[in-house]
Amino acid sequence: MYKAIIRPTMYRAWGGDPETMHHWMMDRLAFISRFQALLKIIEVANAYKAPGLEREVFGVRFPNPVGLAGGFDKNGVALPALAALGFGFIEAGTVTRHKQPGNEKPRIFRITEDDALINRMGFPNEGADAISERLAKEPTPSIPIGWSIGKSKITPQDEAIDDYLYSLRKLYPYANFFTINVSSPNTPGLRQLQDKEPLDRLLQAVVQESESIATKSGVNAKPVLVKIAPDLSEEQINDVIEVCLSRRVRGIIATNTTLTRNGLSRDIGEAGGLSGRPLRARALEVVSYLCKRLDGAIPVIGVGGIASPDDARRMFDAGASLIQIYTSFIYEGPGIMKRINKQIL
Ligand SMILES: Cc1cc2nc3c(=O)[nH]c(=O)nc-3n(C[C@H](O)[C@H](O)[C@H](O)COP(=O)(O)O)c2cc1C
């Protein structure tokens, strides 16, 4: 029904602009999030629950291993409704210290024949202050929430660490884990933070801050993870691994969108990060490499082009402890989580 009726109708609405459709959908999900009875109905219809799906990874318990990837709910306005649709966890954000509008529109493009998207959003979000103030008034979601944090566009590169620390402190009470996003291609200079020295300084500061907030508040430190790009060389991935292990990073998320256009049947001539089916092979390759090199030292979350139970199985076989989806949630609809979870069982 999603592919035959809902998807074509939504694609045609609003002149077919993907971002307008996304906002329309987010407004509905945010509205539904306020009503327990509605959430229950959605959960009964969609969420697939079984003890065999539960996982404990970096000290956090997950009801199932299929999560929503970063960037879908940038301000965390619809977490309860997204949880009711059957995700095992949600990576909310990416949030920046300063509220920012992101890049000029249009900035999301569908390439339907390849089940792919190109986006150059540039972290539009309400900013860490406004988001944390709103979260303080809302009930805790029923599944683990990771908050993805990034650098504000206006912040100079040499002040990036303070920017991340600010968002970490603000969102600390509302996160089960944090993702340090150094891999989105649409914020100038962000990917340079994946280089060994800047990454080392950033992760040392963020992990230390997480541990010190936890000590002061008498709780366990919230795990800090790093999300990397698929466009790194083996040597660069080795550097990331070395830094993560020495700085007590608890996991690696691989991968973000790619700047390559490999696997696309036509180049639509738009700048930005490519996601969906064309990314699948490279994301799997990076996850396999990471898992082999890490040999279980810290877990890996696999993301990139997962659109079927078989894609998910290949990611788990490669060694991923959890997986995330974004583009296939749009192309396949919410049934995709249930199909993957059924196969896992
Ligand atoms: C429109 C859009 C916005 C995104 N925004 C973010 C973001 O803010 N932070 C982030 O870490 N990743 C972001 N991503 C990347 C996804 O989280 C994911 O890593 C990538 O799309 C690959 O997974 P997929 O092929 O399942 O979509 C975004 C992706 C898309 C398509």
mmCIF file of C-alpha atoms and ligand atoms in Angstrom:
data_model
loop_
_atom_site.group_PDB
_atom_site.id
_atom_site.type_symbol
_atom_site.label_atom_id
_atom_site.label_comp_id
_atom_site.label_asym_id
_atom_site.label_seq_id
_atom_site.Cartn_x
_atom_site.Cartn_y
_atom_site.Cartn_z
ATOM 1 C CA MET A 1 0.000 0.000 0.000
ATOM 2 C CA TYR A 2 2.875 2.416 0.825
ATOM 3 C CA LYS A 3 4.562 1.981 -2.567
ATOM 4 C CA ALA A 4 1.351 1.692 -4.600
ATOM 5 C CA ILE A 5 -0.696 4.531 -3.115
ATOM 6 C CA ILE A 6 0.891 6.587 -0.343
ATOM 7 C CA ARG A 7 4.301 7.162 -1.955
ATOM 8 C CA PRO A 8 3.112 8.288 -5.416
ATOM 9 C CA THR A 9 0.488 10.563 -3.861
ATOM 10 C CA MET A 10 3.031 12.190 -1.586
ATOM 11 C CA TYR A 11 5.549 12.582 -4.421
ATOM 12 C CA ARG A 12 2.993 14.414 -6.537
ATOM 13 C CA ALA A 13 1.822 16.689 -3.728
ATOM 14 C CA TRP A 14 3.507 20.084 -3.180
ATOM 15 C CA GLY A 15 4.998 20.076 -6.673
ATOM 16 C CA GLY A 16 6.984 17.013 -5.688
ATOM 17 C CA ASP A 17 9.449 18.895 -3.460
ATOM 18 C CA PRO A 18 10.935 16.299 -1.073
ATOM 19 C CA GLU A 19 11.661 18.771 1.709
ATOM 20 C CA THR A 20 8.151 20.236 1.761
ATOM 21 C CA MET A 21 6.799 16.695 1.986
ATOM 22 C CA HIS A 22 9.225 15.909 4.794
ATOM 23 C CA HIS A 23 8.076 18.920 6.836
ATOM 24 C CA TRP A 24 4.428 18.042 6.252
ATOM 25 C CA MET A 25 5.095 14.528 7.514
ATOM 26 C CA MET A 26 7.153 15.719 10.497
ATOM 27 C CA ASP A 27 4.348 18.092 11.564
ATOM 28 C CA ARG A 28 1.898 15.160 11.558
ATOM 29 C CA LEU A 29 4.309 12.911 13.456
ATOM 30 C CA ALA A 30 5.001 15.682 15.984
ATOM 31 C CA PHE A 31 1.252 16.138 16.502
ATOM 32 C CA ILE A 32 0.672 12.396 16.940
ATOM 33 C CA SER A 33 3.559 12.294 19.429
ATOM 34 C CA ARG A 34 1.383 14.172 21.953
ATOM 35 C CA PHE A 35 -1.322 11.501 22.162
ATOM 36 C CA GLN A 36 -0.579 8.257 24.004
ATOM 37 C CA ALA A 37 -3.649 6.487 22.589
ATOM 38 C CA LEU A 38 -2.668 7.280 18.989
ATOM 39 C CA LEU A 39 0.901 6.196 19.646
ATOM 40 C CA LYS A 40 -0.354 2.883 21.006
ATOM 41 C CA ILE A 41 -2.445 2.237 17.884
ATOM 42 C CA ILE A 42 0.511 3.013 15.600
ATOM 43 C CA GLU A 43 2.789 0.839 17.708
ATOM 44 C CA VAL A 44 0.428 -2.136 17.616
ATOM 45 C CA ALA A 45 0.125 -1.820 13.820
ATOM 46 C CA ASN A 46 3.830 -1.325 13.078
ATOM 47 C CA ALA A 47 6.325 -2.227 15.784
ATOM 48 C CA TYR A 48 7.663 -5.761 15.780
ATOM 49 C CA LYS A 49 8.656 -6.851 19.255
ATOM 50 C CA ALA A 50 10.381 -10.029 20.405
ATOM 51 C CA PRO A 51 12.967 -10.806 23.071
ATOM 52 C CA GLY A 52 15.202 -12.269 20.331
ATOM 53 C CA LEU A 53 15.553 -8.818 18.765
ATOM 54 C CA GLU A 54 16.849 -7.119 21.901
ATOM 55 C CA ARG A 55 20.502 -6.081 22.010
ATOM 56 C CA GLU A 56 22.837 -4.573 24.579
ATOM 57 C CA VAL A 57 25.501 -2.491 22.851
ATOM 58 C CA PHE A 58 27.930 -0.023 24.490
ATOM 59 C CA GLY A 59 25.966 -0.466 27.716
ATOM 60 C CA VAL A 60 22.623 0.622 26.215
ATOM 61 C CA ARG A 61 19.638 -1.739 25.796
ATOM 62 C CA PHE A 62 17.940 -1.668 22.383
ATOM 63 C CA PRO A 63 14.502 -3.266 21.746
ATOM 64 C CA ASN A 64 15.665 -4.099 18.203
ATOM 65 C CA PRO A 65 18.816 -3.347 16.200
ATOM 66 C CA VAL A 66 17.243 -1.257 13.402
ATOM 67 C CA GLY A 67 17.571 2.476 14.024
ATOM 68 C CA LEU A 68 16.690 5.703 12.250
ATOM 69 C CA ALA A 69 19.837 7.429 10.966
ATOM 70 C CA GLY A 70 20.866 10.985 11.781
ATOM 71 C CA GLY A 71 19.244 13.909 9.998
ATOM 72 C CA PHE A 72 15.643 12.722 9.746
ATOM 73 C CA ASP A 73 14.346 14.324 12.964
ATOM 74 C CA LYS A 74 16.839 17.148 13.224
ATOM 75 C CA ASN A 75 15.132 18.905 16.144
ATOM 76 C CA GLY A 76 13.774 15.814 17.897
ATOM 77 C CA VAL A 77 10.147 16.901 17.525
ATOM 78 C CA ALA A 78 8.595 13.523 16.649
ATOM 79 C CA LEU A 79 10.606 10.954 18.592
ATOM 80 C CA PRO A 80 7.597 9.170 20.212
ATOM 81 C CA ALA A 81 5.803 8.707 16.864
ATOM 82 C CA LEU A 82 8.971 7.490 15.136
ATOM 83 C CA ALA A 83 9.521 5.060 18.016
ATOM 84 C CA ALA A 84 5.946 3.789 17.605
ATOM 85 C CA LEU A 85 6.642 3.058 13.925
ATOM 86 C CA GLY A 86 9.037 0.346 15.049
ATOM 87 C CA PHE A 87 12.574 1.741 15.167
ATOM 88 C CA GLY A 88 14.856 0.235 17.805
ATOM 89 C CA PHE A 89 16.588 3.574 18.362
ATOM 90 C CA ILE A 90 16.786 7.020 16.835
ATOM 91 C CA GLU A 91 19.740 9.228 16.137
ATOM 92 C CA ALA A 92 18.270 12.724 16.465
ATOM 93 C CA GLY A 93 19.939 15.860 15.095
ATOM 94 C CA THR A 94 22.423 16.839 13.826
ATOM 95 C CA VAL A 95 22.213 19.720 16.311
ATOM 96 C CA THR A 96 24.585 22.673 16.403
ATOM 97 C CA ARG A 97 25.336 25.168 19.157
ATOM 98 C CA HIS A 98 23.760 27.997 17.137
ATOM 99 C CA LYS A 99 20.353 27.920 15.498
ATOM 100 C CA GLN A 100 20.918 27.961 11.735
ATOM 101 C CA PRO A 101 18.809 27.874 8.554
ATOM 102 C CA GLY A 102 21.028 25.524 6.551
ATOM 103 C CA ASN A 103 21.755 25.930 2.864
ATOM 104 C CA GLU A 104 19.529 27.544 0.299
ATOM 105 C CA LYS A 105 16.567 25.503 -1.007
ATOM 106 C CA PRO A 106 16.067 23.296 -2.949
ATOM 107 C CA ARG A 107 18.585 21.079 -1.146
ATOM 108 C CA ILE A 108 17.143 17.535 -1.320
ATOM 109 C CA PHE A 109 16.835 15.713 -4.648
ATOM 110 C CA ARG A 110 15.241 12.350 -5.408
ATOM 111 C CA ILE A 111 16.752 9.987 -7.957
ATOM 112 C CA THR A 112 13.897 7.526 -7.891
ATOM 113 C CA GLU A 113 15.236 5.090 -10.479
ATOM 114 C CA ASP A 114 18.284 4.451 -8.255
ATOM 115 C CA ASP A 115 16.428 4.567 -4.904
ATOM 116 C CA ALA A 116 18.806 7.392 -4.027
ATOM 117 C CA LEU A 117 18.817 10.918 -2.631
ATOM 118 C CA ILE A 118 21.265 13.786 -2.906
ATOM 119 C CA ASN A 119 21.131 16.339 -0.092
ATOM 120 C CA ARG A 120 23.015 19.451 0.859
ATOM 121 C CA MET A 121 20.942 20.442 3.888
ATOM 122 C CA GLY A 122 23.807 21.987 5.889
ATOM 123 C CA PHE A 123 22.411 21.173 9.376
ATOM 124 C CA PRO A 124 19.277 23.352 9.532
ATOM 125 C CA ASN A 125 18.204 23.139 13.195
ATOM 126 C CA GLU A 126 16.775 25.148 16.084
ATOM 127 C CA GLY A 127 20.074 25.151 18.010
ATOM 128 C CA ALA A 128 21.062 23.364 21.220
ATOM 129 C CA ASP A 129 19.436 25.904 23.602
ATOM 130 C CA ALA A 130 15.956 25.822 22.086
ATOM 131 C CA ILE A 131 16.000 22.054 21.595
ATOM 132 C CA SER A 132 17.085 21.289 25.153
ATOM 133 C CA GLU A 133 14.477 23.691 26.556
ATOM 134 C CA ARG A 134 11.739 21.899 24.635
ATOM 135 C CA LEU A 135 12.983 18.422 25.566
ATOM 136 C CA ALA A 136 12.892 19.398 29.251
ATOM 137 C CA LYS A 137 9.094 19.662 29.003
ATOM 138 C CA GLU A 138 8.539 16.403 27.130
ATOM 139 C CA PRO A 139 8.280 12.797 28.337
ATOM 140 C CA THR A 140 11.279 10.499 27.800
ATOM 141 C CA PRO A 141 10.900 8.464 24.573
ATOM 142 C CA SER A 142 10.436 4.704 24.924
ATOM 143 C CA ILE A 143 13.554 3.752 22.898
ATOM 144 C CA PRO A 144 17.209 4.867 23.129
ATOM 145 C CA ILE A 145 17.944 8.264 21.608
ATOM 146 C CA GLY A 146 21.374 9.239 20.385
ATOM 147 C CA TRP A 147 21.927 12.941 19.799
ATOM 148 C CA SER A 148 24.119 13.778 16.853
ATOM 149 C CA ILE A 149 26.109 16.958 17.301
ATOM 150 C CA GLY A 150 27.975 18.998 14.712
ATOM 151 C CA LYS A 151 29.696 22.317 14.205
ATOM 152 C CA SER A 152 27.722 25.515 13.548
ATOM 153 C CA LYS A 153 28.486 27.099 10.194
ATOM 154 C CA ILE A 154 29.371 30.481 11.753
ATOM 155 C CA THR A 155 31.850 28.983 14.217
ATOM 156 C CA PRO A 156 35.474 29.328 13.096
ATOM 157 C CA GLN A 157 37.301 26.037 12.617
ATOM 158 C CA ASP A 158 39.651 26.661 15.579
ATOM 159 C CA GLU A 159 36.633 27.060 17.921
ATOM 160 C CA ALA A 160 34.909 23.867 16.764
ATOM 161 C CA ILE A 161 35.604 21.948 19.983
ATOM 162 C CA ASP A 162 33.768 24.508 22.149
ATOM 163 C CA ASP A 163 30.826 24.302 19.779
ATOM 164 C CA TYR A 164 30.550 20.503 20.218
ATOM 165 C CA LEU A 165 31.031 20.761 23.996
ATOM 166 C CA TYR A 166 28.259 23.339 24.276
ATOM 167 C CA SER A 167 25.722 21.081 22.536
ATOM 168 C CA LEU A 168 26.894 18.045 24.512
ATOM 169 C CA ARG A 169 26.281 19.813 27.842
ATOM 170 C CA LYS A 170 22.868 21.111 26.772
ATOM 171 C CA LEU A 171 21.622 17.762 25.483
ATOM 172 C CA TYR A 172 23.258 15.565 28.109
ATOM 173 C CA PRO A 173 20.102 14.805 30.123
ATOM 174 C CA TYR A 174 18.198 13.745 27.018
ATOM 175 C CA ALA A 175 20.690 11.388 25.354
ATOM 176 C CA ASN A 176 21.380 7.675 25.735
ATOM 177 C CA PHE A 177 24.470 8.241 23.606
ATOM 178 C CA PHE A 178 26.102 10.948 21.519
ATOM 179 C CA THR A 179 27.343 10.875 17.948
ATOM 180 C CA ILE A 180 30.118 13.226 16.992
ATOM 181 C CA ASN A 181 29.346 14.102 13.420
ATOM 182 C CA VAL A 182 32.520 14.960 11.544
ATOM 183 C CA SER A 183 31.395 13.473 8.258
ATOM 184 C CA SER A 184 28.557 15.500 6.734
ATOM 185 C CA PRO A 185 29.759 16.936 3.433
ATOM 186 C CA ASN A 186 27.639 20.088 3.567
ATOM 187 C CA THR A 187 29.311 22.153 6.290
ATOM 188 C CA PRO A 188 32.558 23.707 5.055
ATOM 189 C CA GLY A 189 35.567 22.289 6.928
ATOM 190 C CA LEU A 190 33.599 19.681 8.894
ATOM 191 C CA ARG A 191 35.165 16.641 7.248
ATOM 192 C CA GLN A 192 38.650 18.007 8.026
ATOM 193 C CA LEU A 193 37.849 17.210 11.658
ATOM 194 C CA GLN A 194 38.247 13.534 10.671
ATOM 195 C CA ASP A 195 42.001 14.098 10.236
ATOM 196 C CA LYS A 196 44.080 12.483 12.934
ATOM 197 C CA GLU A 197 45.187 15.484 15.000
ATOM 198 C CA PRO A 198 41.980 17.566 14.985
ATOM 199 C CA LEU A 199 39.970 14.385 15.600
ATOM 200 C CA ASP A 200 42.177 13.435 18.521
ATOM 201 C CA ARG A 201 41.770 16.857 20.156
ATOM 202 C CA LEU A 202 38.011 16.884 19.563
ATOM 203 C CA LEU A 203 37.369 13.377 20.871
ATOM 204 C CA GLN A 204 39.616 13.804 23.883
ATOM 205 C CA ALA A 205 37.655 16.932 24.854
ATOM 206 C CA VAL A 206 34.202 15.469 24.218
ATOM 207 C CA VAL A 207 34.812 12.138 25.984
ATOM 208 C CA GLN A 208 36.395 13.916 28.951
ATOM 209 C CA GLU A 209 33.430 16.279 29.175
ATOM 210 C CA SER A 210 30.974 13.384 29.045
ATOM 211 C CA GLU A 211 32.858 11.594 31.817
ATOM 212 C CA SER A 212 33.142 14.705 33.960
ATOM 213 C CA ILE A 213 29.410 15.602 33.661
ATOM 214 C CA ALA A 214 28.597 12.000 34.625
ATOM 215 C CA THR A 215 30.907 12.054 37.662
ATOM 216 C CA LYS A 216 29.370 15.318 38.886
ATOM 217 C CA SER A 217 25.830 14.008 38.483
ATOM 218 C CA GLY A 218 26.598 10.524 39.840
ATOM 219 C CA VAL A 219 25.503 8.677 36.675
ATOM 220 C CA ASN A 220 27.337 6.470 34.154
ATOM 221 C CA ALA A 221 29.063 8.435 31.392
ATOM 222 C CA LYS A 222 26.986 8.619 28.210
ATOM 223 C CA PRO A 223 28.760 6.750 25.391
ATOM 224 C CA VAL A 224 30.330 8.923 22.713
ATOM 225 C CA LEU A 225 30.394 7.550 19.148
ATOM 226 C CA VAL A 226 31.890 8.941 15.945
ATOM 227 C CA LYS A 227 30.242 8.949 12.525
ATOM 228 C CA ILE A 228 32.559 8.723 9.540
ATOM 229 C CA ALA A 229 32.349 9.357 5.808
ATOM 230 C CA PRO A 230 32.514 6.591 3.197
ATOM 231 C CA ASP A 231 35.068 8.621 1.264
ATOM 232 C CA LEU A 232 37.992 7.976 3.640
ATOM 233 C CA SER A 233 41.037 5.990 2.507
ATOM 234 C CA GLU A 234 42.184 2.885 4.419
ATOM 235 C CA GLU A 235 44.958 4.943 5.967
ATOM 236 C CA GLN A 236 42.475 7.560 7.175
ATOM 237 C CA ILE A 237 40.197 4.849 8.597
ATOM 238 C CA ASN A 238 43.197 3.382 10.451
ATOM 239 C CA ASP A 239 43.847 6.822 11.976
ATOM 240 C CA VAL A 240 40.202 7.106 13.057
ATOM 241 C CA ILE A 241 40.406 3.664 14.699
ATOM 242 C CA GLU A 242 43.604 4.534 16.540
ATOM 243 C CA VAL A 243 42.164 7.796 17.864
ATOM 244 C CA CYS A 244 38.831 6.193 18.856
ATOM 245 C CA LEU A 245 40.548 3.451 20.827
ATOM 246 C CA SER A 246 42.950 5.787 22.603
ATOM 247 C CA ARG A 247 40.216 8.318 23.485
ATOM 248 C CA ARG A 248 37.638 5.833 24.863
ATOM 249 C CA VAL A 249 35.141 6.338 22.041
ATOM 250 C CA ARG A 250 32.487 3.619 22.462
ATOM 251 C CA GLY A 251 31.541 2.961 18.840
ATOM 252 C CA ILE A 252 31.833 4.008 15.195
ATOM 253 C CA ILE A 253 28.920 4.744 12.863
ATOM 254 C CA ALA A 254 29.728 4.054 9.210
ATOM 255 C CA THR A 255 28.804 5.716 6.964
ATOM 256 C CA ASN A 256 27.494 9.169 6.173
ATOM 257 C CA THR A 257 26.598 10.190 2.595
ATOM 258 C CA THR A 258 29.207 10.062 -0.188
ATOM 259 C CA LEU A 259 30.546 12.797 -2.411
ATOM 260 C CA THR A 260 31.153 10.264 -5.202
ATOM 261 C CA ARG A 261 28.501 9.589 -7.824
ATOM 262 C CA ASN A 262 29.381 5.890 -8.229
ATOM 263 C CA GLY A 263 26.436 3.612 -8.877
ATOM 264 C CA LEU A 264 24.104 6.341 -10.136
ATOM 265 C CA SER A 265 22.456 5.700 -13.497
ATOM 266 C CA ARG A 266 22.615 9.442 -14.272
ATOM 267 C CA ASP A 267 24.304 12.382 -12.608
ATOM 268 C CA ILE A 268 21.645 14.981 -11.940
ATOM 269 C CA GLY A 269 24.282 17.698 -11.607
ATOM 270 C CA GLU A 270 23.446 18.661 -8.015
ATOM 271 C CA ALA A 271 26.077 19.117 -5.303
ATOM 272 C CA GLY A 272 25.697 17.302 -1.984
ATOM 273 C CA GLY A 273 25.921 13.911 -0.309
ATOM 274 C CA LEU A 274 24.544 10.825 -2.047
ATOM 275 C CA SER A 275 22.611 8.215 -0.042
ATOM 276 C CA GLY A 276 20.570 5.108 -0.767
ATOM 277 C CA ARG A 277 21.281 2.155 -3.066
ATOM 278 C CA PRO A 278 24.401 3.594 -4.792
ATOM 279 C CA LEU A 279 26.068 3.905 -1.371
ATOM 280 C CA ARG A 280 25.320 0.348 -0.271
ATOM 281 C CA ALA A 281 28.448 -1.443 -1.540
ATOM 282 C CA ARG A 282 30.895 1.174 -0.222
ATOM 283 C CA ALA A 283 29.197 1.432 3.190
ATOM 284 C CA LEU A 284 29.354 -2.356 3.512
ATOM 285 C CA GLU A 285 33.016 -2.335 2.520
ATOM 286 C CA VAL A 286 33.855 0.296 5.161
ATOM 287 C CA VAL A 287 31.902 -1.584 7.852
ATOM 288 C CA SER A 288 33.665 -4.882 6.964
ATOM 289 C CA TYR A 289 37.060 -3.211 7.112
ATOM 290 C CA LEU A 290 36.291 -1.496 10.430
ATOM 291 C CA CYS A 291 34.997 -4.690 12.030
ATOM 292 C CA LYS A 292 38.042 -6.689 10.925
ATOM 293 C CA ARG A 293 40.497 -4.081 12.192
ATOM 294 C CA LEU A 294 38.610 -3.463 15.433
ATOM 295 C CA ASP A 295 38.142 -7.184 16.091
ATOM 296 C CA GLY A 296 35.380 -6.517 18.611
ATOM 297 C CA ALA A 297 37.243 -3.784 20.539
ATOM 298 C CA ILE A 298 34.296 -1.400 20.042
ATOM 299 C CA PRO A 299 31.014 -1.913 18.165
ATOM 300 C CA VAL A 300 30.180 -0.609 14.702
ATOM 301 C CA ILE A 301 26.794 0.692 13.564
ATOM 302 C CA GLY A 302 26.279 0.035 9.850
ATOM 303 C CA VAL A 303 24.400 2.562 7.710
ATOM 304 C CA GLY A 304 24.242 3.279 3.996
ATOM 305 C CA GLY A 305 21.920 1.892 1.357
ATOM 306 C CA ILE A 306 20.220 -0.732 3.531
ATOM 307 C CA ALA A 307 16.857 -1.277 1.843
ATOM 308 C CA SER A 308 15.972 -4.941 2.359
ATOM 309 C CA PRO A 309 16.344 -7.783 4.868
ATOM 310 C CA ASP A 310 19.217 -9.146 2.735
ATOM 311 C CA ASP A 311 21.077 -5.813 2.843
ATOM 312 C CA ALA A 312 20.650 -5.810 6.613
ATOM 313 C CA ARG A 313 21.912 -9.391 6.886
ATOM 314 C CA ARG A 314 25.050 -8.517 4.920
ATOM 315 C CA MET A 315 25.760 -5.642 7.330
ATOM 316 C CA PHE A 316 25.335 -7.923 10.373
ATOM 317 C CA ASP A 317 27.426 -10.653 8.712
ATOM 318 C CA ALA A 318 30.156 -8.045 8.164
ATOM 319 C CA GLY A 319 30.149 -7.487 11.920
ATOM 320 C CA ALA A 320 27.798 -4.539 12.541
ATOM 321 C CA SER A 321 26.162 -4.655 15.995
ATOM 322 C CA LEU A 322 23.313 -2.338 15.005
ATOM 323 C CA ILE A 323 22.130 -0.815 11.725
ATOM 324 C CA GLN A 324 20.429 2.415 10.694
ATOM 325 C CA ILE A 325 18.338 3.437 7.715
ATOM 326 C CA TYR A 326 17.273 6.756 6.223
ATOM 327 C CA THR A 327 16.725 6.717 2.441
ATOM 328 C CA SER A 328 14.935 3.360 2.363
ATOM 329 C CA PHE A 329 12.542 4.582 5.063
ATOM 330 C CA ILE A 330 11.426 7.145 2.479
ATOM 331 C CA TYR A 331 11.340 4.795 -0.529
ATOM 332 C CA GLU A 332 10.032 1.656 1.213
ATOM 333 C CA GLY A 333 7.946 3.171 4.023
ATOM 334 C CA PRO A 334 7.742 2.081 7.654
ATOM 335 C CA GLY A 335 7.182 -1.595 6.721
ATOM 336 C CA ILE A 336 10.927 -1.920 6.099
ATOM 337 C CA MET A 337 11.804 -2.111 9.828
ATOM 338 C CA LYS A 338 9.331 -4.915 10.387
ATOM 339 C CA ARG A 339 10.621 -6.883 7.361
ATOM 340 C CA ILE A 340 14.221 -6.603 8.538
ATOM 341 C CA ASN A 341 13.385 -7.513 12.124
ATOM 342 C CA LYS A 342 11.372 -10.557 11.017
ATOM 343 C CA GLN A 343 14.363 -11.818 9.053
ATOM 344 C CA ILE A 344 16.713 -11.233 11.997
ATOM 345 C CA LEU A 345 14.528 -13.435 14.169
HETATM 346 C C1 LIG B 1 18.137 14.450 3.657
HETATM 347 C C2 LIG B 1 19.237 13.856 4.496
HETATM 348 C C3 LIG B 1 19.714 14.546 5.595
HETATM 349 C C4 LIG B 1 20.731 13.991 6.390
HETATM 350 N N1 LIG B 1 21.172 14.679 7.486
HETATM 351 C C5 LIG B 1 22.114 14.129 8.278
HETATM 352 C C6 LIG B 1 22.523 14.763 9.481
HETATM 353 O O1 LIG B 1 22.037 15.842 9.843
HETATM 354 N N2 LIG B 1 23.461 14.151 10.241
HETATM 355 C C7 LIG B 1 24.010 12.945 9.888
HETATM 356 O O2 LIG B 1 24.865 12.432 10.619
HETATM 357 N N3 LIG B 1 23.638 12.317 8.758
HETATM 358 C C8 LIG B 1 22.701 12.866 7.965
HETATM 359 N N4 LIG B 1 22.314 12.198 6.840
HETATM 360 C C9 LIG B 1 22.983 10.939 6.462
HETATM 361 C C10 LIG B 1 22.222 9.702 6.985
HETATM 362 O O3 LIG B 1 22.164 9.694 8.382
HETATM 363 C C11 LIG B 1 22.906 8.412 6.505
HETATM 364 O O4 LIG B 1 24.195 8.324 7.062
HETATM 365 C C12 LIG B 1 23.025 8.334 4.988
HETATM 366 O O5 LIG B 1 21.877 8.866 4.364
HETATM 367 C C13 LIG B 1 23.240 6.900 4.504
HETATM 368 O O6 LIG B 1 22.173 6.065 4.868
HETATM 369 P P1 LIG B 1 20.940 5.697 3.854
HETATM 370 O O7 LIG B 1 21.566 5.243 2.578
HETATM 371 O O8 LIG B 1 20.163 4.664 4.592
HETATM 372 O O9 LIG B 1 20.183 6.955 3.676
HETATM 373 C C14 LIG B 1 21.289 12.740 6.036
HETATM 374 C C15 LIG B 1 20.802 12.049 4.929
HETATM 375 C C16 LIG B 1 19.789 12.576 4.160
HETATM 376 C C17 LIG B 1 19.282 11.802 2.968
#
